[in-house]
Amino acid sequence: MEAAPAAPDFEAALAELEALVEQLERGELSLEHSLRDFERGVQLARSCQLALKSAELKVQQLVEQNGQLRLEGFEPAE
C-alpha cells in the first residue's frame, strides 16, 4: 500500500496554486491537462484552507494576557 504524499507547506502550496491559475488563465493547455491542473488546484486550495484554519486555532489558544494564556477570538483583517 502506497503512502499519500506529504502535504506541502503553506507557502509552497500557495505558490504552486498561483502558477496553476496562471497556466489555466492562458488557455493554452489541452482539456485533459487543464482538468488535471484544476484538480490539483482544488487539492492545493483545500490544503491552504486547512493550514490557515490550523494557524487561526493556534493563535486563539496562545493569546496571553497578564501572564496567563486565555482563549481569544480571531477577527481576520479585511
Coordinates of C-alpha atoms in Angstrom, one line a residue, residues 4-76:
A4 CA 0.0 9.5 0.5
P5 CA 2.5 12.2 -0.4
A6 CA 3.2 14.7 2.4
A7 CA 1.2 17.9 2.2
P8 CA 3.4 20.8 1.0
D9 CA 3.9 23.7 3.4
F10 CA 1.5 26.7 3.0
E11 CA 3.9 28.9 1.0
A12 CA 4.8 26.1 -1.4
A13 CA 1.2 25.2 -1.9
L14 CA 0.2 28.8 -2.5
A15 CA 3.0 29.3 -5.0
E16 CA 2.0 26.2 -6.9
L17 CA -1.6 27.2 -6.9
E18 CA -0.8 30.6 -8.3
A19 CA 1.3 29.0 -11.0
L20 CA -1.6 26.7 -11.9
V21 CA -4.0 29.5 -12.1
E22 CA -1.7 31.5 -14.4
Q23 CA -1.4 28.4 -16.7
L24 CA -5.1 27.8 -16.8
E25 CA -5.9 31.5 -17.5
R26 CA -3.6 31.5 -20.5
G27 CA -5.9 28.8 -22.0
E28 CA -3.1 27.1 -23.9
L29 CA -3.5 23.7 -22.3
S30 CA -5.3 20.7 -23.6
L31 CA -8.6 19.8 -21.9
E32 CA -7.1 16.8 -20.2
H33 CA -4.1 18.8 -18.9
S34 CA -6.5 21.6 -17.8
L35 CA -8.7 19.2 -15.9
R36 CA -5.6 17.6 -14.2
D37 CA -4.3 21.1 -13.2
F38 CA -7.8 22.1 -12.0
E39 CA -8.0 19.0 -9.8
R40 CA -4.5 19.7 -8.4
G41 CA -5.6 23.3 -7.7
V42 CA -8.6 22.2 -5.7
Q43 CA -6.3 20.0 -3.6
L44 CA -3.9 22.8 -3.0
A45 CA -6.7 25.3 -2.1
R46 CA -8.1 22.8 0.4
S47 CA -4.6 22.3 1.9
C48 CA -4.1 26.1 2.2
Q49 CA -7.5 26.5 3.9
L50 CA -6.7 23.8 6.4
A51 CA -3.3 25.4 7.1
L52 CA -4.9 28.8 7.7
K53 CA -7.6 27.3 9.9
S54 CA -5.0 25.5 12.0
A55 CA -2.9 28.7 12.3
E56 CA -6.1 30.6 13.4
L57 CA -6.8 28.0 16.1
K58 CA -3.2 28.2 17.4
V59 CA -3.4 32.0 17.6
Q60 CA -6.7 31.7 19.5
Q61 CA -5.1 29.3 22.0
L62 CA -1.9 31.2 22.5
V63 CA -3.1 34.7 23.2
E64 CA -1.5 35.8 26.5
Q65 CA -2.8 38.4 28.8
N66 CA -1.3 39.3 32.3
G67 CA 0.9 36.2 32.2
Q68 CA -1.9 33.8 31.6
L69 CA -2.9 32.1 28.4
R70 CA -6.5 32.6 27.5
L71 CA -8.7 31.8 24.5
E72 CA -9.5 34.8 22.4
G73 CA -11.4 35.1 19.2
F74 CA -9.7 35.9 16.0
E75 CA -11.0 38.6 13.6
P76 CA -9.3 38.5 10.2

